[in-house]
PDB file of C-alpha atoms in Angstrom:
ATOM      1  CA  MET A   1     -47.303 -44.506 -38.039  1.00 52.00           C
ATOM      2  CA  ASP A   2     -50.572 -42.762 -37.283  1.00 51.00           C
ATOM      3  CA  ALA A   3     -50.543 -44.284 -33.798  1.00 47.00           C
ATOM      4  CA  VAL A   4     -47.102 -42.845 -33.065  1.00 59.00           C
ATOM      5  CA  GLN A   5     -47.211 -39.508 -31.292  1.00 68.00           C
ATOM      6  CA  PHE A   6     -44.674 -36.843 -32.281  1.00 78.00           C
ATOM      7  CA  ASP A   7     -43.942 -33.510 -30.670  1.00 79.00           C
ATOM      8  CA  THR A   8     -43.955 -31.119 -33.627  1.00 86.00           C
ATOM      9  CA  PHE A   9     -43.075 -28.097 -31.448  1.00 88.00           C
ATOM     10  CA  GLY A  10     -46.254 -26.291 -32.451  1.00 89.00           C
ATOM     11  CA  LEU A  11     -45.233 -26.219 -36.114  1.00 93.00           C
ATOM     12  CA  ARG A  12     -47.685 -27.073 -38.868  1.00 93.00           C
ATOM     13  CA  ILE A  13     -46.078 -30.083 -40.579  1.00 95.00           C
ATOM     14  CA  ASN A  14     -47.473 -32.169 -43.426  1.00 94.00           C
ATOM     15  CA  ARG A  15     -46.755 -35.578 -41.934  1.00 93.00           C
ATOM     16  CA  ASP A  16     -47.703 -37.452 -45.100  1.00 92.00           C
ATOM     17  CA  VAL A  17     -44.798 -35.727 -46.849  1.00 94.00           C
ATOM     18  CA  CYS A  18     -42.300 -34.751 -44.166  1.00 94.00           C
ATOM     19  CA  PHE A  19     -42.394 -38.000 -42.199  1.00 93.00           C
ATOM     20  CA  THR A  20     -42.217 -40.408 -45.143  1.00 93.00           C
ATOM     21  CA  THR A  21     -39.346 -41.803 -47.202  1.00 92.00           C
ATOM     22  CA  HIS A  22     -38.568 -40.927 -50.815  1.00 90.00           C
ATOM     23  CA  ASP A  23     -40.959 -43.671 -51.936  1.00 89.00           C
ATOM     24  CA  ASN A  24     -43.790 -42.347 -49.704  1.00 87.00           C
ATOM     25  CA  LYS A  25     -43.524 -44.975 -46.975  1.00 90.00           C
ATOM     26  CA  SER A  26     -44.155 -43.982 -43.386  1.00 87.00           C
ATOM     27  CA  HIS A  27     -40.948 -44.273 -41.416  1.00 86.00           C
ATOM     28  CA  LYS A  28     -40.311 -43.355 -37.785  1.00 90.00           C
ATOM     29  CA  GLY A  29     -36.595 -42.848 -38.401  1.00 90.00           C
ATOM     30  CA  THR A  30     -37.358 -40.295 -41.118  1.00 92.00           C
ATOM     31  CA  ALA A  31     -39.776 -38.484 -38.822  1.00 93.00           C
ATOM     32  CA  ASP A  32     -37.226 -38.420 -35.993  1.00 92.00           C
ATOM     33  CA  GLN A  33     -34.543 -37.072 -38.341  1.00 93.00           C
ATOM     34  CA  GLN A  34     -36.794 -34.300 -39.648  1.00 94.00           C
ATOM     35  CA  LEU A  35     -37.794 -33.277 -36.148  1.00 94.00           C
ATOM     36  CA  LYS A  36     -34.131 -33.222 -35.134  1.00 93.00           C
ATOM     37  CA  VAL A  37     -33.378 -30.782 -37.963  1.00 93.00           C
ATOM     38  CA  LEU A  38     -36.427 -28.618 -37.233  1.00 95.00           C
ATOM     39  CA  ARG A  39     -36.028 -28.497 -33.445  1.00 93.00           C
ATOM     40  CA  GLN A  40     -33.318 -25.827 -33.500  1.00 91.00           C
ATOM     41  CA  LEU A  41     -35.259 -23.704 -35.991  1.00 94.00           C
ATOM     42  CA  VAL A  42     -38.533 -23.523 -34.071  1.00 93.00           C
ATOM     43  CA  PRO A  43     -38.296 -19.880 -32.844  1.00 90.00           C
ATOM     44  CA  ALA A  44     -37.345 -18.606 -36.311  1.00 90.00           C
ATOM     45  CA  LEU A  45     -40.015 -20.653 -38.082  1.00 93.00           C
ATOM     46  CA  GLN A  46     -42.740 -19.635 -35.634  1.00 90.00           C
ATOM     47  CA  GLN A  47     -42.000 -16.001 -36.535  1.00 88.00           C
ATOM     48  CA  VAL A  48     -41.971 -16.357 -40.303  1.00 92.00           C
ATOM     49  CA  LEU A  49     -44.430 -19.141 -41.210  1.00 94.00           C
ATOM     50  CA  LYS A  50     -47.857 -17.958 -42.338  1.00 92.00           C
ATOM     51  CA  PRO A  51     -51.011 -19.396 -40.720  1.00 91.00           C
ATOM     52  CA  ASP A  52     -51.891 -21.451 -43.834  1.00 92.00           C
ATOM     53  CA  GLU A  53     -48.294 -22.560 -44.499  1.00 95.00           C
ATOM     54  CA  GLU A  54     -47.161 -26.102 -43.758  1.00 96.00           C
ATOM     55  CA  ILE A  55     -43.704 -27.676 -43.764  1.00 97.00           C
ATOM     56  CA  LEU A  56     -42.987 -30.365 -46.354  1.00 96.00           C
ATOM     57  CA  LEU A  57     -39.286 -31.035 -45.797  1.00 96.00           C
ATOM     58  CA  ALA A  58     -36.215 -29.648 -44.018  1.00 96.00           C
ATOM     59  CA  VAL A  59     -32.855 -30.083 -45.748  1.00 95.00           C
ATOM     60  CA  ARG A  60     -29.368 -29.312 -44.414  1.00 95.00           C
ATOM     61  CA  ALA A  61     -26.920 -27.917 -46.960  1.00 94.00           C
ATOM     62  CA  SER A  62     -24.418 -25.110 -47.647  1.00 93.00           C
ATOM     63  CA  SER A  63     -25.472 -21.646 -48.806  1.00 92.00           C
ATOM     64  CA  PRO A  64     -24.506 -20.460 -52.303  1.00 91.00           C
ATOM     65  CA  MET A  65     -20.888 -19.309 -52.585  1.00 85.00           C
ATOM     66  CA  SER A  66     -18.621 -17.989 -55.310  1.00 78.00           C
ATOM     67  CA  TRP A  67     -15.618 -19.897 -56.665  1.00 77.00           C
ATOM     68  CA  PHE A  68     -13.388 -17.095 -55.375  1.00 73.00           C
ATOM     69  CA  GLU A  69     -14.762 -17.537 -51.869  1.00 73.00           C
ATOM     70  CA  GLN A  70     -14.047 -21.264 -52.055  1.00 73.00           C
ATOM     71  CA  LEU A  71     -10.531 -20.578 -53.362  1.00 72.00           C
ATOM     72  CA  VAL A  72      -9.452 -18.109 -50.672  1.00 66.00           C
ATOM     73  CA  THR A  73     -11.156 -19.866 -47.756  1.00 69.00           C
ATOM     74  CA  GLY A  74     -10.636 -23.540 -48.541  1.00 71.00           C
ATOM     75  CA  TRP A  75     -12.631 -26.541 -47.379  1.00 72.00           C
ATOM     76  CA  ILE A  76     -13.749 -24.855 -44.142  1.00 74.00           C
ATOM     77  CA  ILE A  77     -16.102 -22.646 -46.168  1.00 75.00           C
ATOM     78  CA  TYR A  78     -18.595 -25.515 -46.410  1.00 79.00           C
ATOM     79  CA  TYR A  79     -18.938 -25.457 -42.623  1.00 79.00           C
ATOM     80  CA  LEU A  80     -19.047 -21.670 -42.353  1.00 80.00           C
ATOM     81  CA  LYS A  81     -21.814 -21.521 -44.977  1.00 87.00           C
ATOM     82  CA  ARG A  82     -24.049 -24.187 -43.493  1.00 91.00           C
ATOM     83  CA  CYS A  83     -27.762 -23.609 -43.749  1.00 94.00           C
ATOM     84  CA  VAL A  84     -31.156 -25.305 -43.598  1.00 96.00           C
ATOM     85  CA  LEU A  85     -33.675 -25.152 -46.428  1.00 97.00           C
ATOM     86  CA  VAL A  86     -37.288 -25.558 -45.323  1.00 97.00           C
ATOM     87  CA  PHE A  87     -39.674 -26.436 -48.140  1.00 97.00           C
ATOM     88  CA  THR A  88     -43.286 -25.459 -47.545  1.00 96.00           C
ATOM     89  CA  ASN A  89     -46.437 -25.488 -49.649  1.00 95.00           C
ATOM     90  CA  LYS A  90     -45.779 -21.815 -50.528  1.00 94.00           C
ATOM     91  CA  ARG A  91     -42.016 -21.262 -50.785  1.00 96.00           C
ATOM     92  CA  ILE A  92     -38.511 -22.331 -49.805  1.00 97.00           C
ATOM     93  CA  LEU A  93     -37.144 -20.757 -46.637  1.00 97.00           C
ATOM     94  CA  HIS A  94     -33.364 -20.368 -46.463  1.00 97.00           C
ATOM     95  CA  LEU A  95     -31.939 -20.120 -42.944  1.00 95.00           C
ATOM     96  CA  PRO A  96     -28.155 -19.558 -42.684  1.00 93.00           C
ATOM     97  CA  THR A  97     -26.805 -21.384 -39.635  1.00 92.00           C
ATOM     98  CA  LYS A  98     -23.728 -21.827 -37.514  1.00 86.00           C
ATOM     99  CA  ILE A  99     -21.500 -24.910 -37.848  1.00 85.00           C
ATOM    100  CA  ASN A 100     -23.837 -26.903 -35.557  1.00 88.00           C
ATOM    101  CA  PHE A 101     -26.885 -25.905 -37.680  1.00 88.00           C
ATOM    102  CA  LYS A 102     -28.197 -23.465 -35.082  1.00 89.00           C
ATOM    103  CA  PRO A 103     -29.821 -20.487 -36.869  1.00 89.00           C
ATOM    104  CA  LYS A 104     -28.143 -17.069 -37.080  1.00 87.00           C
ATOM    105  CA  ALA A 105     -31.403 -15.037 -36.888  1.00 86.00           C
ATOM    106  CA  SER A 106     -31.070 -14.548 -40.638  1.00 92.00           C
ATOM    107  CA  ILE A 107     -33.734 -15.690 -43.094  1.00 94.00           C
ATOM    108  CA  ALA A 108     -34.355 -15.542 -46.828  1.00 96.00           C
ATOM    109  CA  GLN A 109     -37.113 -16.877 -49.035  1.00 97.00           C
ATOM    110  CA  ILE A 110     -37.488 -18.281 -52.541  1.00 97.00           C
ATOM    111  CA  LEU A 111     -40.977 -18.112 -53.998  1.00 97.00           C
ATOM    112  CA  TYR A 112     -41.918 -20.947 -56.331  1.00 96.00           C
ATOM    113  CA  GLY A 113     -43.097 -18.346 -58.830  1.00 95.00           C
ATOM    114  CA  ASP A 114     -39.509 -17.056 -59.103  1.00 96.00           C
ATOM    115  CA  ILE A 115     -38.056 -20.442 -60.082  1.00 96.00           C
ATOM    116  CA  ALA A 116     -37.551 -21.242 -63.765  1.00 94.00           C
ATOM    117  CA  GLU A 117     -35.673 -24.531 -63.247  1.00 95.00           C
ATOM    118  CA  VAL A 118     -34.826 -26.654 -60.231  1.00 94.00           C
ATOM    119  CA  LYS A 119     -33.033 -29.963 -59.875  1.00 93.00           C
ATOM    120  CA  ALA A 120     -31.172 -32.055 -57.330  1.00 92.00           C
ATOM    121  CA  SER A 121     -27.858 -33.174 -58.762  1.00 88.00           C
ATOM    122  CA  GLY A 122     -25.582 -35.851 -57.346  1.00 77.00           C
ATOM    123  CA  LEU A 123     -23.059 -36.003 -60.179  1.00 69.00           C
ATOM    124  CA  PHE A 124     -20.368 -33.858 -58.530  1.00 67.00           C
ATOM    125  CA  GLY A 125     -21.691 -33.908 -54.980  1.00 76.00           C
ATOM    126  CA  ARG A 126     -25.220 -33.566 -53.641  1.00 91.00           C
ATOM    127  CA  ALA A 127     -26.577 -30.151 -54.634  1.00 93.00           C
ATOM    128  CA  LEU A 128     -29.845 -28.296 -55.163  1.00 95.00           C
ATOM    129  CA  LYS A 129     -29.485 -26.171 -58.301  1.00 95.00           C
ATOM    130  CA  LEU A 130     -31.850 -23.302 -59.036  1.00 96.00           C
ATOM    131  CA  LYS A 131     -32.314 -21.052 -62.029  1.00 96.00           C
ATOM    132  CA  TYR A 132     -34.510 -18.022 -61.445  1.00 96.00           C
ATOM    133  CA  ARG A 133     -36.716 -16.307 -63.977  1.00 94.00           C
ATOM    134  CA  THR A 134     -34.229 -13.412 -63.887  1.00 95.00           C
ATOM    135  CA  GLY A 135     -31.629 -15.764 -65.368  1.00 95.00           C
ATOM    136  CA  LYS A 136     -29.536 -15.937 -62.186  1.00 95.00           C
ATOM    137  CA  LYS A 137     -28.345 -19.380 -61.077  1.00 95.00           C
ATOM    138  CA  GLU A 138     -27.583 -20.585 -57.547  1.00 95.00           C
ATOM    139  CA  ALA A 139     -26.487 -23.880 -56.029  1.00 94.00           C
ATOM    140  CA  PHE A 140     -26.929 -25.107 -52.477  1.00 95.00           C
ATOM    141  CA  ASN A 141     -24.115 -27.646 -52.194  1.00 91.00           C
ATOM    142  CA  TYR A 142     -23.382 -30.467 -49.800  1.00 91.00           C
ATOM    143  CA  VAL A 143     -26.986 -31.438 -49.178  1.00 93.00           C
ATOM    144  CA  GLU A 144     -26.905 -33.894 -46.289  1.00 90.00           C
ATOM    145  CA  ALA A 145     -27.307 -37.509 -47.377  1.00 87.00           C
ATOM    146  CA  PRO A 146     -30.319 -38.420 -45.171  1.00 86.00           C
ATOM    147  CA  GLU A 147     -32.467 -35.790 -46.939  1.00 91.00           C
ATOM    148  CA  PHE A 148     -31.144 -36.008 -50.512  1.00 93.00           C
ATOM    149  CA  LYS A 149     -33.306 -38.862 -51.860  1.00 92.00           C
ATOM    150  CA  LYS A 150     -36.391 -37.328 -50.316  1.00 94.00           C
ATOM    151  CA  LEU A 151     -35.487 -33.952 -51.817  1.00 95.00           C
ATOM    152  CA  LYS A 152     -35.252 -35.414 -55.322  1.00 94.00           C
ATOM    153  CA  ALA A 153     -38.698 -36.969 -54.926  1.00 93.00           C
ATOM    154  CA  LEU A 154     -40.200 -33.802 -53.445  1.00 95.00           C
ATOM    155  CA  LEU A 155     -39.035 -31.602 -56.333  1.00 94.00           C
ATOM    156  CA  LEU A 156     -41.333 -33.539 -58.664  1.00 91.00           C
ATOM    157  CA  THR A 157     -44.386 -32.515 -56.637  1.00 91.00           C
ATOM    158  CA  LEU A 158     -43.611 -28.861 -55.828  1.00 90.00           C
ATOM    159  CA  PRO A 159     -45.773 -26.118 -57.379  1.00 87.00           C
ATOM    160  CA  LYS A 160     -44.526 -25.202 -60.854  1.00 82.00           C
ATOM    161  CA  GLU A 161     -46.118 -21.753 -60.766  1.00 83.00           C
ATOM    162  CA  GLY A 162     -47.121 -19.147 -58.248  1.00 86.00           C
ATOM    163  CA  PRO A 163     -46.999 -15.424 -57.570  1.00 90.00           C
ATOM    164  CA  PRO A 164     -43.482 -14.040 -58.193  1.00 91.00           C
ATOM    165  CA  SER A 165     -41.672 -11.666 -55.874  1.00 93.00           C
ATOM    166  CA  GLU A 166     -40.674  -8.126 -56.753  1.00 92.00           C
ATOM    167  CA  VAL A 167     -37.024  -9.147 -57.190  1.00 93.00           C
ATOM    168  CA  GLY A 168     -37.603 -12.470 -58.955  1.00 94.00           C
ATOM    169  CA  GLU A 169     -35.037 -14.458 -56.968  1.00 95.00           C
ATOM    170  CA  ARG A 170     -33.898 -15.366 -53.455  1.00 96.00           C
ATOM    171  CA  HIS A 171     -34.127 -12.401 -51.092  1.00 96.00           C
ATOM    172  CA  HIS A 172     -33.736 -11.772 -47.366  1.00 96.00           C
ATOM    173  CA  LEU A 173     -36.526 -10.959 -44.942  1.00 96.00           C
ATOM    174  CA  CYS A 174     -36.476  -9.054 -41.691  1.00 94.00           C
ATOM    175  CA  PRO A 175     -36.654 -11.656 -38.891  1.00 91.00           C
ATOM    176  CA  ARG A 176     -38.745  -9.244 -36.804  1.00 90.00           C
ATOM    177  CA  CYS A 177     -41.473  -8.084 -39.222  1.00 91.00           C
ATOM    178  CA  GLN A 178     -40.870 -10.247 -42.359  1.00 92.00           C
ATOM    179  CA  SER A 179     -40.492  -7.222 -44.653  1.00 94.00           C
ATOM    180  CA  ARG A 180     -38.209  -7.585 -47.676  1.00 95.00           C
ATOM    181  CA  LEU A 181     -34.744  -6.229 -46.988  1.00 95.00           C
ATOM    182  CA  LEU A 182     -33.101  -4.007 -49.582  1.00 92.00           C
ATOM    183  CA  PRO A 183     -29.693  -4.988 -51.016  1.00 88.00           C
ATOM    184  CA  GLY A 184     -26.867  -3.033 -49.418  1.00 86.00           C
ATOM    185  CA  LYS A 185     -29.193  -1.455 -46.811  1.00 91.00           C
ATOM    186  CA  PHE A 186     -28.617  -2.723 -43.283  1.00 92.00           C
ATOM    187  CA  THR A 187     -31.725  -1.291 -41.656  1.00 94.00           C
ATOM    188  CA  CYS A 188     -35.188  -2.813 -42.096  1.00 94.00           C
ATOM    189  CA  PRO A 189     -37.287  -0.304 -44.104  1.00 94.00           C
ATOM    190  CA  ASN A 190     -40.345  -1.164 -42.026  1.00 93.00           C
ATOM    191  CA  CYS A 191     -39.445  -1.782 -38.358  1.00 92.00           C
ATOM    192  CA  ARG A 192     -35.934  -0.191 -38.460  1.00 93.00           C
ATOM    193  CA  LEU A 193     -34.205  -3.289 -37.081  1.00 93.00           C
ATOM    194  CA  GLN A 194     -30.437  -2.820 -37.420  1.00 93.00           C
ATOM    195  CA  PHE A 195     -28.213  -5.420 -39.096  1.00 93.00           C
ATOM    196  CA  LYS A 196     -24.458  -5.896 -39.175  1.00 91.00           C
ATOM    197  CA  ASP A 197     -23.269  -3.113 -41.468  1.00 90.00           C
ATOM    198  CA  GLY A 198     -21.063  -4.006 -44.415  1.00 86.00           C
ATOM    199  CA  GLU A 199     -19.208  -0.673 -44.388  1.00 89.00           C
ATOM    200  CA  ARG A 200     -18.423  -0.973 -40.700  1.00 90.00           C
ATOM    201  CA  ALA A 201     -17.231  -4.550 -41.268  1.00 89.00           C
ATOM    202  CA  ILE A 202     -14.802  -3.269 -43.921  1.00 89.00           C
ATOM    203  CA  LYS A 203     -13.494  -0.467 -41.659  1.00 90.00           C
ATOM    204  CA  LEU A 204     -12.916  -2.886 -38.781  1.00 90.00           C
ATOM    205  CA  SER A 205     -11.157  -5.284 -41.154  1.00 89.00           C
ATOM    206  CA  ILE A 206      -8.792  -2.504 -42.209  1.00 88.00           C
ATOM    207  CA  LEU A 207      -8.118  -1.131 -38.720  1.00 88.00           C
ATOM    208  CA  TYR A 208      -7.789  -4.316 -36.647  1.00 89.00           C
ATOM    209  CA  PRO A 209      -6.404  -7.789 -37.392  1.00 89.00           C
ATOM    210  CA  GLY A 210      -9.459 -10.060 -37.530  1.00 87.00           C
ATOM    211  CA  GLY A 211     -11.745  -7.118 -36.719  1.00 89.00           C
ATOM    212  CA  GLY A 212     -14.221  -7.797 -39.523  1.00 87.00           C
ATOM    213  CA  TYR A 213     -14.533 -11.462 -38.607  1.00 87.00           C
ATOM    214  CA  PHE A 214     -15.178 -10.722 -34.932  1.00 89.00           C
ATOM    215  CA  TYR A 215     -17.787  -8.121 -35.857  1.00 88.00           C
ATOM    216  CA  MET A 216     -19.582 -10.605 -38.138  1.00 85.00           C
ATOM    217  CA  ARG A 217     -19.554 -13.228 -35.332  1.00 82.00           C
ATOM    218  CA  HIS A 218     -16.936 -15.543 -36.800  1.00 80.00           C
ATOM    219  CA  PRO A 219     -14.576 -15.706 -33.783  1.00 84.00           C
ATOM    220  CA  PHE A 220     -12.533 -18.706 -34.967  1.00 82.00           C
ATOM    221  CA  LEU A 221     -11.765 -17.000 -38.273  1.00 81.00           C
ATOM    222  CA  GLY A 222     -11.066 -13.801 -36.341  1.00 87.00           C
ATOM    223  CA  VAL A 223      -8.490 -15.472 -34.086  1.00 90.00           C
ATOM    224  CA  GLY A 224      -6.786 -17.190 -37.017  1.00 87.00           C
ATOM    225  CA  ASP A 225      -6.705 -14.003 -39.065  1.00 87.00           C
ATOM    226  CA  ALA A 226      -5.430 -11.933 -36.133  1.00 90.00           C
ATOM    227  CA  ILE A 227      -2.536 -14.364 -35.586  1.00 91.00           C
ATOM    228  CA  VAL A 228      -1.521 -14.500 -39.260  1.00 89.00           C
ATOM    229  CA  GLU A 229      -1.970 -10.785 -39.884  1.00 89.00           C
ATOM    230  CA  GLY A 230      -0.222  -9.871 -36.639  1.00 89.00           C
ATOM    231  CA  MET A 231       2.798 -12.031 -37.468  1.00 90.00           C
ATOM    232  CA  LEU A 232       3.045 -10.591 -40.994  1.00 89.00           C
ATOM    233  CA  LEU A 233       2.851  -7.063 -39.598  1.00 89.00           C
ATOM    234  CA  ILE A 234       5.642  -7.774 -37.104  1.00 89.00           C
ATOM    235  CA  PHE A 235       7.823  -9.297 -39.837  1.00 86.00           C
ATOM    236  CA  VAL A 236       7.237  -6.255 -42.067  1.00 87.00           C
ATOM    237  CA  ILE A 237       8.193  -3.859 -39.254  1.00 88.00           C
ATOM    238  CA  VAL A 238      11.314  -5.855 -38.367  1.00 86.00           C
ATOM    239  CA  GLY A 239      12.231  -6.050 -42.042  1.00 84.00           C
ATOM    240  CA  LEU A 240      11.812  -2.299 -42.457  1.00 85.00           C
ATOM    241  CA  ILE A 241      14.077  -1.638 -39.480  1.00 86.00           C
ATOM    242  CA  ASP A 242      16.763  -3.866 -40.975  1.00 82.00           C
ATOM    243  CA  ALA A 243      16.355  -2.315 -44.425  1.00 81.00           C
ATOM    244  CA  LEU A 244      16.495   1.279 -43.161  1.00 82.00           C
ATOM    245  CA  SER A 245      19.506   0.542 -40.993  1.00 82.00           C
ATOM    246  CA  GLY A 246      21.323  -0.813 -44.030  1.00 74.00           C
ATOM    247  CA  GLU A 247      22.240  -4.073 -42.303  1.00 71.00           C
ATOM    248  CA  GLY A 248      20.139  -6.323 -44.523  1.00 65.00           C
ATOM    249  CA  GLY A 249      21.097  -4.790 -47.842  1.00 71.00           C
ATOM    250  CA  GLN A 250      18.959  -5.369 -50.929  1.00 77.00           C
ATOM    251  CA  ASP A 251      17.672  -8.681 -49.561  1.00 79.00           C
ATOM    252  CA  ALA A 252      15.999  -6.852 -46.687  1.00 79.00           C
ATOM    253  CA  TRP A 253      14.010  -4.645 -49.061  1.00 82.00           C
ATOM    254  CA  THR A 254      13.016  -7.682 -51.140  1.00 86.00           C
ATOM    255  CA  SER A 255      11.829  -9.424 -47.987  1.00 86.00           C
ATOM    256  CA  VAL A 256       9.822  -6.366 -46.936  1.00 85.00           C
ATOM    257  CA  LEU A 257       8.206  -6.193 -50.371  1.00 89.00           C
ATOM    258  CA  ILE A 258       7.179  -9.856 -50.364  1.00 89.00           C
ATOM    259  CA  LEU A 259       5.853  -9.713 -46.804  1.00 87.00           C
ATOM    260  CA  GLY A 260       4.037  -6.470 -47.550  1.00 87.00           C
ATOM    261  CA  VAL A 261       2.292  -8.028 -50.548  1.00 89.00           C
ATOM    262  CA  LEU A 262       1.270 -11.025 -48.418  1.00 89.00           C
ATOM    263  CA  LEU A 263      -0.092  -8.656 -45.769  1.00 88.00           C
ATOM    264  CA  ILE A 264      -2.123  -6.780 -48.389  1.00 88.00           C
ATOM    265  CA  ILE A 265      -3.509 -10.068 -49.762  1.00 86.00           C
ATOM    266  CA  GLU A 266      -4.429 -11.207 -46.257  1.00 86.00           C
ATOM    267  CA  LYS A 267      -6.124  -7.877 -45.523  1.00 86.00           C
ATOM    268  CA  ALA A 268      -8.001  -7.941 -48.854  1.00 85.00           C
ATOM    269  CA  GLN A 269      -9.240 -11.468 -48.132  1.00 82.00           C
ATOM    270  CA  THR A 270     -10.528 -10.355 -44.724  1.00 85.00           C
ATOM    271  CA  ILE A 271     -12.336  -7.382 -46.275  1.00 85.00           C
ATOM    272  CA  TYR A 272     -13.913  -9.580 -48.947  1.00 81.00           C
ATOM    273  CA  HIS A 273     -15.177 -12.091 -46.387  1.00 80.00           C
ATOM    274  CA  ALA A 274     -16.513  -9.439 -44.003  1.00 82.00           C
ATOM    275  CA  LYS A 275     -18.419  -7.742 -46.813  1.00 80.00           C
ATOM    276  CA  HIS A 276     -19.797 -11.066 -48.015  1.00 78.00           C
ATOM    277  CA  TYR A 277     -20.937 -12.175 -44.540  1.00 82.00           C
ATOM    278  CA  ALA A 278     -22.758  -8.860 -44.145  1.00 85.00           C
ATOM    279  CA  SER A 279     -24.984  -9.915 -47.050  1.00 86.00           C
ATOM    280  CA  GLU A 280     -26.516 -12.562 -44.756  1.00 87.00           C
ATOM    281  CA  TYR A 281     -28.204  -9.727 -42.811  1.00 91.00           C
ATOM    282  CA  ILE A 282     -27.293 -10.712 -39.260  1.00 89.00           C
ATOM    283  CA  PRO A 283     -29.174  -8.567 -36.699  1.00 90.00           C
ATOM    284  CA  GLU A 284     -27.159  -6.432 -34.305  1.00 87.00           C
ATOM    285  CA  GLU A 285     -29.433  -7.653 -31.514  1.00 74.00           C
ATOM    286  CA  GLY A 286     -28.857 -11.113 -30.085  1.00 63.00           C
ATOM    287  CA  ASN A 287     -32.535 -12.026 -29.785  1.00 62.00           C
ATOM    288  CA  VAL A 288     -35.098 -10.661 -32.200  1.00 65.00           C
ATOM    289  CA  VAL A 289     -38.656 -10.422 -30.854  1.00 57.00           C
ATOM    290  CA  PRO A 290     -41.352 -10.244 -33.550  1.00 58.00           C
ATOM    291  CA  LEU A 291     -43.585  -7.186 -33.630  1.00 52.00           C
ATOM    292  CA  THR A 292     -46.626  -9.136 -34.758  1.00 50.00           C
ATOM    293  CA  ALA A 293     -47.504 -12.595 -35.933  1.00 44.00           C
ATOM    294  CA  PRO A 294     -46.873 -13.080 -39.680  1.00 44.00           C
ATOM    295  CA  ALA A 295     -49.880 -12.276 -41.843  1.00 40.00           C
TER     296      ALA A 295
END
């Protein structure tokens, strides 16, 4: 495969690792697949990769999620939480993406020195499971099949030690200056880049049907939520009119109570999702221009 020329988009890629199969055989199809995954991430990776950092493998998966999030959202959550994991010789880069695997201008990192245990499990679905030295556990589920065998082989060769981070687990970086972002703070402490604010997302979720989803750039969820919440609100108002007029009797008040509870549950679900999506640190700006090249 040495004679085959590949456009690596200016990225530093370890071809002996990235462009080979799980049993270390050169394979053009594997190289083409890896380049297909990396192509959409080029601007983000060019900003965050260090000069002496090289890419070993890119893996498509779903970001960690709670069981409650899976319960209240359903199967669509696996598409909403899509991401790409880029393994390098220094760390794992976590890039949350849209449904089509285009990046959201959000980036997190996992230093090898923060990992206590790591394994790729295929028993109940393809997943990368991590345990950090802090004791916290995370799973990146639904690893795409083309990369899973290679991932299992790569894990055996990754550095077992390295410098730990200050937090000891996965943490987000500013896409403009690569500074560590602080939990619950939606302004970069270094360059002052503004991110989608969790408190504002909650307020919009309370005030407007689907408002939190639209603010967090989930328009399809926003439309669906606005329709459901709007219909429930109309039914509650109509029910109240009937109940207050005395025409519906006790049944009218029972109906209003049930619909009101459903409306509260729907609103609470929207608030929960909006707050959770804010933790991905999505910049307010559409395009983030780096201040300087990463050190």
